[in-house]
Coordinates of C-alpha atoms and ligand atoms in Angstrom, one line a residue:
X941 CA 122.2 94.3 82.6
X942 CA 122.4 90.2 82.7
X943 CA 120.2 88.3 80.1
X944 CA 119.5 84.7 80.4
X945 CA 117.5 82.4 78.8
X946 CA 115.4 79.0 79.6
X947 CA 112.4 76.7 78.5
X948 CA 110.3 77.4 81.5
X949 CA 110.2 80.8 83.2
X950 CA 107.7 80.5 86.4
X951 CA 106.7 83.6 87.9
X952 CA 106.3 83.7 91.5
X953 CA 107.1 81.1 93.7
X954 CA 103.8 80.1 95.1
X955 CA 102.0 76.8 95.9
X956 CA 101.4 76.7 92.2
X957 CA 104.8 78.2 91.1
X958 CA 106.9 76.2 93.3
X959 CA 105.4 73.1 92.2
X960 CA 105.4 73.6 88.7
X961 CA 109.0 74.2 88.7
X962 CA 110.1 71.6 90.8
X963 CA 108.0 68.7 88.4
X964 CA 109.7 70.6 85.3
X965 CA 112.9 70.3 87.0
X966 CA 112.9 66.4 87.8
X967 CA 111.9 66.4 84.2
X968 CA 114.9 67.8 83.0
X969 CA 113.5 71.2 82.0
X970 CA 115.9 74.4 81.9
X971 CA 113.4 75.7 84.5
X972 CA 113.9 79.3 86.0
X973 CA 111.6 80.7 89.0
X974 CA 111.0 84.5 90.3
X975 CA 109.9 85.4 93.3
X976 CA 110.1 88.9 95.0
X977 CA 109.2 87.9 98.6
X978 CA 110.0 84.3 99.5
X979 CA 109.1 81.2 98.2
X980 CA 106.3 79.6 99.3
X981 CA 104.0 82.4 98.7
X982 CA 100.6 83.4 100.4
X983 CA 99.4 80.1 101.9
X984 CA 103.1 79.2 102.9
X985 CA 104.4 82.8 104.4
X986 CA 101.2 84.5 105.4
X987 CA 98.3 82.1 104.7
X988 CA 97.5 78.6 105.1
X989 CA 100.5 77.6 107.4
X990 CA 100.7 80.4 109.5
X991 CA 96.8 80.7 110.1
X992 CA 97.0 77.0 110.9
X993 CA 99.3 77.1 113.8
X994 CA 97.7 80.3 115.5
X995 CA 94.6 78.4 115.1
X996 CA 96.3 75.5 116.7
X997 CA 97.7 77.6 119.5
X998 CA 94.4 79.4 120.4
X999 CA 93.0 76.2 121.0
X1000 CA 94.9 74.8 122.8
X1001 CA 95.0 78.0 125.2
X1002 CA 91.3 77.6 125.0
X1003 CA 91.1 74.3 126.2
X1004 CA 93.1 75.0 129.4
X1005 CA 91.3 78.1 130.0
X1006 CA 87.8 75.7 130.1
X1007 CA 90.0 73.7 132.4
X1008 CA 90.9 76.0 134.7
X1009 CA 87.2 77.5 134.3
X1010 CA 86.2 73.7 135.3
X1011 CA 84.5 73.2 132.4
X1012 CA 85.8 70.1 131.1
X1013 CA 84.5 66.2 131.7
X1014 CA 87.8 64.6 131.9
X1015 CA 88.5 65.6 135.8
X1016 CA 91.8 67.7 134.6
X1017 CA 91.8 70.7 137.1
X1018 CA 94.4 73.9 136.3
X1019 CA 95.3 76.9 138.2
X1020 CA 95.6 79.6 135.2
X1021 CA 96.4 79.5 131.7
X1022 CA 98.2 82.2 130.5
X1023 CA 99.9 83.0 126.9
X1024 CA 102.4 85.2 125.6
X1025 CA 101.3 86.2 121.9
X1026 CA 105.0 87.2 121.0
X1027 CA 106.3 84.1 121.8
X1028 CA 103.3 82.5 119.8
X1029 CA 104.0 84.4 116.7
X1030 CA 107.9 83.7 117.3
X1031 CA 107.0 79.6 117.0
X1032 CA 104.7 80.3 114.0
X1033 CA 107.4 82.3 112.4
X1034 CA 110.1 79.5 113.1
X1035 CA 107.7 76.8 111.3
X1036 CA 107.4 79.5 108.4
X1037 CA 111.6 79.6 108.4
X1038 CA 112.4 76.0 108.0
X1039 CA 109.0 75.3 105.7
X1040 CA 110.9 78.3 103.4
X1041 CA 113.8 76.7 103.8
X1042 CA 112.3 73.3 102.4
X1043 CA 111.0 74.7 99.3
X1044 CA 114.1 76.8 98.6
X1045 CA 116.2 73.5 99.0
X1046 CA 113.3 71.1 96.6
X1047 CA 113.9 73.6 94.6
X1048 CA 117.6 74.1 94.3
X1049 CA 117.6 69.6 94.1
X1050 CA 115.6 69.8 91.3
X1051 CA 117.8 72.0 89.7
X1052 CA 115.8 75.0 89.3
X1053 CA 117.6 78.8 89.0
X1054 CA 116.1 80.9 91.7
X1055 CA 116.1 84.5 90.9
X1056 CA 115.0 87.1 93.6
X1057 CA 113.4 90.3 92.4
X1058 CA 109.9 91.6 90.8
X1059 CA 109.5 90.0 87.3
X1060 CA 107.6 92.1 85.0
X1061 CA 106.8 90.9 81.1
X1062 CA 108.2 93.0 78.4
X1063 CA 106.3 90.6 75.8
X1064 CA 105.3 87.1 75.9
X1065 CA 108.8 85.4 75.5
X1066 CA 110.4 88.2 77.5
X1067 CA 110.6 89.1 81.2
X1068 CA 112.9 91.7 83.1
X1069 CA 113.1 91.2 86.8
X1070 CA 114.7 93.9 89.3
X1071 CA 117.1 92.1 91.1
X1072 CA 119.4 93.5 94.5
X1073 CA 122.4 93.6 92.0
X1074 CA 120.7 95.5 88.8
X1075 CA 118.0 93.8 86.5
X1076 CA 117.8 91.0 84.6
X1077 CA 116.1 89.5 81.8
X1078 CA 115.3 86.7 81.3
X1079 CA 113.9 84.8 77.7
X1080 CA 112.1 81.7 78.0
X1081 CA 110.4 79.4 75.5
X1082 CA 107.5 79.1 77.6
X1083 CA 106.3 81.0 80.8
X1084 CA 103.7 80.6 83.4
X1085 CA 102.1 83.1 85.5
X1086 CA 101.6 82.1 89.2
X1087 CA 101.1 85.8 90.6
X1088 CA 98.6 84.2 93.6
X1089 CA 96.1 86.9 94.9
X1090 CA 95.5 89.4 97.6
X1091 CA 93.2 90.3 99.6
X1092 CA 90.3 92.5 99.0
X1093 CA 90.1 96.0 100.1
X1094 CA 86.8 97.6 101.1
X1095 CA 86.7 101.5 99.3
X1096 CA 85.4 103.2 102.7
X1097 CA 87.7 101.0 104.9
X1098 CA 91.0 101.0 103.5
X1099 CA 94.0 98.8 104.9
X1100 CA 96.3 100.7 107.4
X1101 CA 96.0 101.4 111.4
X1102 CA 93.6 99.6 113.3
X1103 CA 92.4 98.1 109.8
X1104 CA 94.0 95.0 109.0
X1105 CA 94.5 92.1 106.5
X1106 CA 95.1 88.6 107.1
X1107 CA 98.7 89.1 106.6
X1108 CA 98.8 91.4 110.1
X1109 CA 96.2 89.8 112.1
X1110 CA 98.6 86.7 111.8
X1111 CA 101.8 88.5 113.0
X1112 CA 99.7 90.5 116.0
X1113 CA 102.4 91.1 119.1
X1114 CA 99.3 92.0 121.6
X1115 CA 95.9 90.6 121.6
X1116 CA 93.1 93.4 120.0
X1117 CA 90.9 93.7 123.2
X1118 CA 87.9 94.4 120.7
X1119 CA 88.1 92.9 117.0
X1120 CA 85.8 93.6 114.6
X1121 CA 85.4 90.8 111.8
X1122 CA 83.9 91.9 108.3
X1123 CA 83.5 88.8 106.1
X1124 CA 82.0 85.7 107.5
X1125 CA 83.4 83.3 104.9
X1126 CA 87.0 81.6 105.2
X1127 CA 89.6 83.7 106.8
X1128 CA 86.9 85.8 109.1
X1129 CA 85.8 83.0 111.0
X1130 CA 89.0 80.8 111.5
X1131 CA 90.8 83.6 112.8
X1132 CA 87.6 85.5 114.3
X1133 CA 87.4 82.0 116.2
X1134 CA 91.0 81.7 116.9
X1135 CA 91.3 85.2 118.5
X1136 CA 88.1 84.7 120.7
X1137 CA 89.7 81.3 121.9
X1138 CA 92.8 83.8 122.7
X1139 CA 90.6 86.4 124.7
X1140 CA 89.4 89.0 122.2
X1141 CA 85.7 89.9 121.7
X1142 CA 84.7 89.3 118.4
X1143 CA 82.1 90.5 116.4
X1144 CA 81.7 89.3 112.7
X1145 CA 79.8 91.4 110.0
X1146 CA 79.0 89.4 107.4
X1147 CA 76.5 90.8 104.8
X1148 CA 74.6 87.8 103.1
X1149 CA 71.8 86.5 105.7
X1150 CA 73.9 83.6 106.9
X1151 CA 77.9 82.3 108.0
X1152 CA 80.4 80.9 105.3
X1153 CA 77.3 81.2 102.5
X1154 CA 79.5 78.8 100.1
X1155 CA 78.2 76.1 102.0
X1156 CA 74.9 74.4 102.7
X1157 CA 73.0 75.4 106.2
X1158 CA 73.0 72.2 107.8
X1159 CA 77.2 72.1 107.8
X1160 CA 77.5 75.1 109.0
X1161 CA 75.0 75.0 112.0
X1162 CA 77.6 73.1 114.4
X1163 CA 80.2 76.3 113.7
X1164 CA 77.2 79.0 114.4
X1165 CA 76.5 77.1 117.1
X1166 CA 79.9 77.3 118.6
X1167 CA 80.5 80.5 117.6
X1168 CA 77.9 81.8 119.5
X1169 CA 79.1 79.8 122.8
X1170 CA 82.5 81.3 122.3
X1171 CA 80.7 84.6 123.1
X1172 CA 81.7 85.5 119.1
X1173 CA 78.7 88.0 117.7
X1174 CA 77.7 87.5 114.5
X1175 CA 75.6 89.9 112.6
X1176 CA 73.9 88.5 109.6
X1177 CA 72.9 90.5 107.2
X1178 CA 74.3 93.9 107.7
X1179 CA 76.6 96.0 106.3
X1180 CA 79.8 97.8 107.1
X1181 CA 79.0 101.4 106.2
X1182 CA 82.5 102.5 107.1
X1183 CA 84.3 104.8 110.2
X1184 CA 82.2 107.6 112.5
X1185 CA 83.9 111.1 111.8
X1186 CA 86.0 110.7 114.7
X1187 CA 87.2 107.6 113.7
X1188 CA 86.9 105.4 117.0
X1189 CA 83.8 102.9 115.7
X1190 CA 82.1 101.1 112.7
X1191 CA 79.2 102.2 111.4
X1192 CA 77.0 99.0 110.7
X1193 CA 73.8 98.8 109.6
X1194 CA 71.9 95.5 110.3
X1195 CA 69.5 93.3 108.7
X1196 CA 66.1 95.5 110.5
X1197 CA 67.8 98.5 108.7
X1198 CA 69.0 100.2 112.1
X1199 CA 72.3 101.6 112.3
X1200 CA 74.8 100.5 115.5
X1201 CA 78.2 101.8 116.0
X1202 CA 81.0 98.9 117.2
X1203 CA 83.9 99.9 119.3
X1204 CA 87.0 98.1 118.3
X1205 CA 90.7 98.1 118.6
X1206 CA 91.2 96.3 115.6
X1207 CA 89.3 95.9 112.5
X1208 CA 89.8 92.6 110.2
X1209 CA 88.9 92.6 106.4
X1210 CA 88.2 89.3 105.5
X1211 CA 85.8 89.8 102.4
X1212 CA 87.6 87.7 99.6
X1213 CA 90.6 87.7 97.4
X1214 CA 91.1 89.3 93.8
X1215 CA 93.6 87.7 91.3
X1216 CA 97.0 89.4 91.8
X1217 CA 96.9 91.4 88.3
X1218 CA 99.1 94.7 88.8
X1219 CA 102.6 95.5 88.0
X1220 CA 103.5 92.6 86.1
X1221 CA 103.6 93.9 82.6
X1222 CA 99.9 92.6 82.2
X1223 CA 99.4 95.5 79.4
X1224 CA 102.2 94.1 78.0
X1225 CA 100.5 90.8 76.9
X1226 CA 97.1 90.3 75.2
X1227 CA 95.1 87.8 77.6
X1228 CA 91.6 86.9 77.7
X1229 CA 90.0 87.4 80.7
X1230 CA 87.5 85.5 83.1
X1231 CA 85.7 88.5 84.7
X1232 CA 89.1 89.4 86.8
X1233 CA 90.8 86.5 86.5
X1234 CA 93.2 85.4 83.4
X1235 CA 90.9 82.5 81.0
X1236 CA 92.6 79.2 80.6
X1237 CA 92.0 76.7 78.8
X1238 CA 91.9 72.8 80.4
X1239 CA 95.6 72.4 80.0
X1240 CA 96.0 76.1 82.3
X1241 CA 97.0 77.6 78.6
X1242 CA 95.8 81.3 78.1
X1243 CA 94.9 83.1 74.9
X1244 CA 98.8 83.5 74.0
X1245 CA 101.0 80.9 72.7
X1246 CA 103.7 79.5 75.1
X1247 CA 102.2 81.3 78.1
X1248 CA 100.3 79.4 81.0
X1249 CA 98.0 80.9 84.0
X1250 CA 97.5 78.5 87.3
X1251 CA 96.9 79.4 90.7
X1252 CA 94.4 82.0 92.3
X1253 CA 95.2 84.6 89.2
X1254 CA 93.6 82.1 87.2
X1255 CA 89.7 82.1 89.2
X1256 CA 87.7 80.3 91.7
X1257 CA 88.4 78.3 94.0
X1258 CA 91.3 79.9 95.0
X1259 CA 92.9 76.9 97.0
X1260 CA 96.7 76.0 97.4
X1261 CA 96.1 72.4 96.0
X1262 CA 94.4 73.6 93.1
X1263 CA 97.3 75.6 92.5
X1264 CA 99.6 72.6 93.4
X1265 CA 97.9 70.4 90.8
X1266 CA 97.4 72.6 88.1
X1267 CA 101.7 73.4 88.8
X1268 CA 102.5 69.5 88.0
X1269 CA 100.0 69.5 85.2
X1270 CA 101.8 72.4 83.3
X1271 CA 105.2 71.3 84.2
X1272 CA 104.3 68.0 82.4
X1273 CA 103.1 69.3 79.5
X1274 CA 105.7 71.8 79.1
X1275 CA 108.0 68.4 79.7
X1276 CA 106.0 67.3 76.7
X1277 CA 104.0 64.7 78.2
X1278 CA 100.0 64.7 77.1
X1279 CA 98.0 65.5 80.3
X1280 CA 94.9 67.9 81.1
X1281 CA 92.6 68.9 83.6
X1282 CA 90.8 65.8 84.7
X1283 CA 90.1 66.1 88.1
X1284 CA 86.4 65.4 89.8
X1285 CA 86.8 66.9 93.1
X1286 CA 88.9 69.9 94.5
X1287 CA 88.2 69.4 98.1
X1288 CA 87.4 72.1 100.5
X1289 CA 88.2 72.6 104.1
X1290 CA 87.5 75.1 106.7
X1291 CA 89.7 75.1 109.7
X1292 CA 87.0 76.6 111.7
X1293 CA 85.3 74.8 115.0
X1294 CA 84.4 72.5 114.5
X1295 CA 86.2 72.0 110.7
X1296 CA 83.7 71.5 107.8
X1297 CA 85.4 69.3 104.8
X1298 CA 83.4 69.2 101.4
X1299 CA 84.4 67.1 97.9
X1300 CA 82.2 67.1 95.0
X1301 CA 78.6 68.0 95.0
X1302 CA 76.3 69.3 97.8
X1303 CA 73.2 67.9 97.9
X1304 CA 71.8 71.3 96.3
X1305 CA 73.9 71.1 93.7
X1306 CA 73.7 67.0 92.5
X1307 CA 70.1 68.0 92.6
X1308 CA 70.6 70.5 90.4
X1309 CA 72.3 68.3 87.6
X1310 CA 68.4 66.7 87.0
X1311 CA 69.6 63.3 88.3
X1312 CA 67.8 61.5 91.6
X1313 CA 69.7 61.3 94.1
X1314 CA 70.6 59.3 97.8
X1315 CA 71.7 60.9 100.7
X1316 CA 73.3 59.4 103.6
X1317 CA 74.1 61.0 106.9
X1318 CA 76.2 59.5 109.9
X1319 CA 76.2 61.9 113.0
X1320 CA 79.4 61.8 115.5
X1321 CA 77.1 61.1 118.0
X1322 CA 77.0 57.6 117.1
X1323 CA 80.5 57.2 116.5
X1324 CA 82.7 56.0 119.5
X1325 CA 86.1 57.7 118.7
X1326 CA 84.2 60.9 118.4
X1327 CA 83.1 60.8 121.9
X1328 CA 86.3 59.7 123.2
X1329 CA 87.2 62.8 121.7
X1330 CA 84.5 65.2 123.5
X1331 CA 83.8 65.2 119.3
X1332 CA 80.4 64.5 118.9
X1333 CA 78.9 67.9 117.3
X1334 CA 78.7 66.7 113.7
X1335 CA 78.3 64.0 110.7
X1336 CA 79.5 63.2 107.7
X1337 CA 77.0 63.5 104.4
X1338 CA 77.5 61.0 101.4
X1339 CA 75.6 62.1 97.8
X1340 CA 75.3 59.7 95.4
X1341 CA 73.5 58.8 92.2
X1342 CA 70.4 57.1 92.7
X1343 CA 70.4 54.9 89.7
X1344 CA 73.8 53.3 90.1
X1345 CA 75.8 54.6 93.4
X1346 CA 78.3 56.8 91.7
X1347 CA 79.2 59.1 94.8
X1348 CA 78.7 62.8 93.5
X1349 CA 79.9 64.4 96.7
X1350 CA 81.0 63.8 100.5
X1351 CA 80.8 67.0 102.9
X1352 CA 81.5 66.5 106.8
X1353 CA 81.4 69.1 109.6
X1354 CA 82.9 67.6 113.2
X1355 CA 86.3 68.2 115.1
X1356 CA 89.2 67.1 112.8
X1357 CA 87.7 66.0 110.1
X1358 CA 90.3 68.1 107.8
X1359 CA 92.2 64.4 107.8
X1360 CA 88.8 62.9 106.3
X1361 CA 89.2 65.4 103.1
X1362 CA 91.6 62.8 101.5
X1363 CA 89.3 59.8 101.8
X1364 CA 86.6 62.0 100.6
X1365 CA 88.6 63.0 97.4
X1366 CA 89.8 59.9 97.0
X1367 CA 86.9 58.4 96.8
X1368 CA 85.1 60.5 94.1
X1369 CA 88.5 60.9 92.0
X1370 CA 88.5 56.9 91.6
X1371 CA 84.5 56.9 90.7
X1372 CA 83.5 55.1 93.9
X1373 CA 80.0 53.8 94.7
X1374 CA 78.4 53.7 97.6
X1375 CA 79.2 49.9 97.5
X1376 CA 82.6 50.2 97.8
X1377 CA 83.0 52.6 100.7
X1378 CA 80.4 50.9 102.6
X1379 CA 82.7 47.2 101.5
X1380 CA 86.0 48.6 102.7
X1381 CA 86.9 48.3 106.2
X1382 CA 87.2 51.0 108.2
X1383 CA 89.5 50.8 111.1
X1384 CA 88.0 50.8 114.9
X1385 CA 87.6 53.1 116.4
X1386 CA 88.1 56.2 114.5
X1387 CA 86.1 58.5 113.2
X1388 CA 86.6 57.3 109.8
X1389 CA 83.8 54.9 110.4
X1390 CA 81.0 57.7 110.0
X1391 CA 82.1 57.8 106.4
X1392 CA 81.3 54.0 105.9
X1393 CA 78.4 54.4 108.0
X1394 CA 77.1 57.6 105.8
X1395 CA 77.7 55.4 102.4
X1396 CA 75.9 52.5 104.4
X1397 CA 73.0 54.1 105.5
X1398 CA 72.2 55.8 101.9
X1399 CA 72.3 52.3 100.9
X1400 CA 69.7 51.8 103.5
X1401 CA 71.3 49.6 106.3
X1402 CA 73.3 51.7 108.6
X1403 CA 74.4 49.8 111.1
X1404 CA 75.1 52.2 114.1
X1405 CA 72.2 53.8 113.9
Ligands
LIG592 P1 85.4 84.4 101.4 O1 85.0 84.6 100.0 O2 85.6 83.1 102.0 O3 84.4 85.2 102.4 C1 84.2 86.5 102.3 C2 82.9 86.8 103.0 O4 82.8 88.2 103.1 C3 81.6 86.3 102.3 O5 80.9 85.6 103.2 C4 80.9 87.6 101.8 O6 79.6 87.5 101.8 C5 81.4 88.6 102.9 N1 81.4 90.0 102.4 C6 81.8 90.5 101.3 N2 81.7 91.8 101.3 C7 81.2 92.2 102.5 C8 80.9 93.5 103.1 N3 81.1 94.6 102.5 N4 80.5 93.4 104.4 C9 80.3 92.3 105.0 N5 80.6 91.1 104.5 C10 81.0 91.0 103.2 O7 86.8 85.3 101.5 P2 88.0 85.3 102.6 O8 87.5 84.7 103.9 O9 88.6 86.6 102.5 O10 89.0 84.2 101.9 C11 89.5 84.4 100.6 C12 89.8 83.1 99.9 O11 91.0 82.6 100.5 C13 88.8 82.1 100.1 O12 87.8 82.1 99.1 C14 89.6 80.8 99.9 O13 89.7 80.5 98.6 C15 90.9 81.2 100.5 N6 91.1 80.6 101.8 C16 91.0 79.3 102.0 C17 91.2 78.7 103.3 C18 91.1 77.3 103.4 O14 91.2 76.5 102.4 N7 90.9 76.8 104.6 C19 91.4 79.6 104.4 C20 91.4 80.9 104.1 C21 91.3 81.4 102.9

């Protein structure tokens, strides 16, 4: 048995791990990081990245099957589009590689010990970590929990077969002929959407009455819209009662109460994430909790001296750059540095089609904090580079104080408007009014300009419109 010690012990090697010991690192902390799988974690491995590039793949198959369907205005005719999912997943696997690879190496230049293996706590200074070569402990002064989170299984439908996480349905060698959906928020409908681009029928199950019920109506009307052209049913309101006895459909029952039986070849079960809270040596430490989740404080310290909590283990919403920004917070303070949470706006995205961004408050909710409020909404329609793009489902929504401007929150919904989330944060971390967006140029033609336009017309003189 090897012991070591070090300051800062992170535990798993996450979006919020990885950063968190790479800042202590260029600090000059002793900084040690675990990791049992490989760094980068969930969003890096079999999240974020990987979802993004088969989401980028199944639309670009999708737009040369429209082509060669003759459904597209640019006068691009092409004989077939084909696509071999193997060699897909093979080019999604490669980006994975180096983008592992990366992180290993910040990490390693930041002078950061690596150690591969399953950490588990023995007490709150004191972690032993199986290791290929026998186990090892490790003391630290201070030590952060970055365990991430997995998916949510449903009791009646359990993972295994035909039933699948997002982790399989991003590493699938043959397209499912039928896929059945359950969860209309997040992961259900970017990859329900990317595998209908691909060819498979979809039908979502989704149990509140509407799609992605975390945001307001009117974004989401431009996805349910498409949605439903990409032949993609969705049924609202009903409820996945689990397998027929012989195992070969779902038993749904829909919003009039009836029940309906769906064929499938594979089922996806995309109905949130739960803090990852098992086999850690949780008993071993006495932590507050947050309903599931481990309660921190605004610094990410939990109820025990010298231990901090960031990432998904630590509650909603579970988002790599929360993670990431929490990480760099902790690291700092554990560097000795006087910083806490501060932060206005964790912005949102959805890489559904078309994407919906959202920072700060929703209408609904500024209204909800008793102050009067201005809205301003720009549609693509107006906006040039949008229809140069074939773009123009969509607009971009500005809230803002009525008294004196402050912006409270900017939410788009439109192709590509991911890229608009850092202009939207940026603007209501630095306390912007609607002054200031609608007084900064906006470059021509983009479809940046729908964000000036949105701040101009709550200001009452759009000029586009
Ligand atoms: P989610 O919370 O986004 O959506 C789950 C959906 O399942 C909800 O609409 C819910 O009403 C529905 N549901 C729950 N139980 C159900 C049942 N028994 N039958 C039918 N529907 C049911 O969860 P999801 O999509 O699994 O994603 C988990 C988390 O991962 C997200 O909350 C987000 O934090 C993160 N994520 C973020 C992404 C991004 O930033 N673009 C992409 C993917 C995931």
């Amino acid at each position: 048995m090897k012991e070591i010690s070090c300051k800062l012990l992170v535990i798993g090697a996450g979006p919020g791990g990885y950063v968190c010991a790479i800042r202590a690192g260029q600090l000059g902390v002793d900084t040690v990081i675990v990791e049992a799988v490989k760094a980068g974690g969930t969003c890096l491995n079999i999240g974020c990245i990987p979802s993004k590039a088969v989401i980028h793949a199944a639309d670009e198959y999708e737009k040369l099957a429209e082509m060669a369907a003759g459904k597209n205005p640019f006068g691009i005719t092409v004989e077939k589009q084909a696509i071999d999912l193997a060699k897909t997943v093979a080019w999604k696997d490669r980006i994975v590689g180096r983008l592992n690879t990366g992180v290993a190496g910040l990490l390693k230049k930041a002078g950061v010990k690596m150690v591969a293996g399953w950490a588990r706590f023995r007490d709150g200074k004191t972690v032993e970590v199986e290791t290929e070569t026998g186990l090892q402990v490790i003391r630290a002064e201070t030590i952060v929990i970055a365990t991430g989170a997995k998916p949510m299984e449903l009791p009646f439908l359990p993972f295994g077969g035909a039933v699948i996480s997002s982790t399989e349905a991003l590493s699938l060698k043959e397209l499912p002929k039928k896929l059945l959906v359950i969860g209309a928020g997040y992961i259900g409908l970017e990859l329900g959407t990317a595998y209908a681009k691909l060819g498979s029928q979809v039908t979502v199950v989704e149990a509140l009455p509407r799609i992605l019920p975390q945001y307001d109506a009117e974004l989401t009307r431009p996805v349910a819209k498409r949605l439903d052209a990409l032949g993609i049913k969705v049924l609202v309101g009903a409820k996945a009662r689990g397998l027929t006895r012989e195992g070969d459909a779902l038993m749904v029952e829909t919003s009039d109460g009836k029940d309906e039986r769906l064929a499938f070849d594979k089922i996806l079960v995309t109905v949130g994430r739960r803090p990852a809270m098992e086999g850690w040596g949780l008993e071993e430490l006495d932590l507050d909790k947050d309903g599931l989740f481990i309660r921190i404080d605004d610094q990410c310290r939990t109820s025990m001296r010298g231990v901090f909590a960031i990432g998904d283990v630590t509650g909603e919403p579970m988002l790599a750059h929360r993670a990431m920004a929490q990480g760099e917070m902790v690291a700092e303070i554990v560097a000795g540095h006087r910083r806490n949470w501060d932060k206005r706006s964790i912005p949102a995205v959805c890489f559904t089609d078309p994407e919906i961004v959202m920072a700060g408050l929703s209408p609904e909710e500024a209204k909800k904090t008793g102050r009067e409020t201005r809205i301003g909404q720009f549609p693509f329609t107006a906006n040039g580079r949008a229809m140069t793009l074939a773009g123009e489902e969509g607009f971009v929504r500005v809230v803002a104080r009525a008294d004196n401007n402050v912006v409270l929150g900017i939410q788009a919904v439109g192709k590509g408007v991911s890229e608009l989330s850092a202009a939207f944060g940026l603007a209501i971390e630095m306390g912007s009014r609607l002054e200031d967006i609608a007084g900064s140029i906006h470059a021509h033609p983009t479809q940046s300009e729908a964000f000036q336009e949105a701040a101009l017309k709550a200001l009452g003189h759009a000029l586009h419109i």
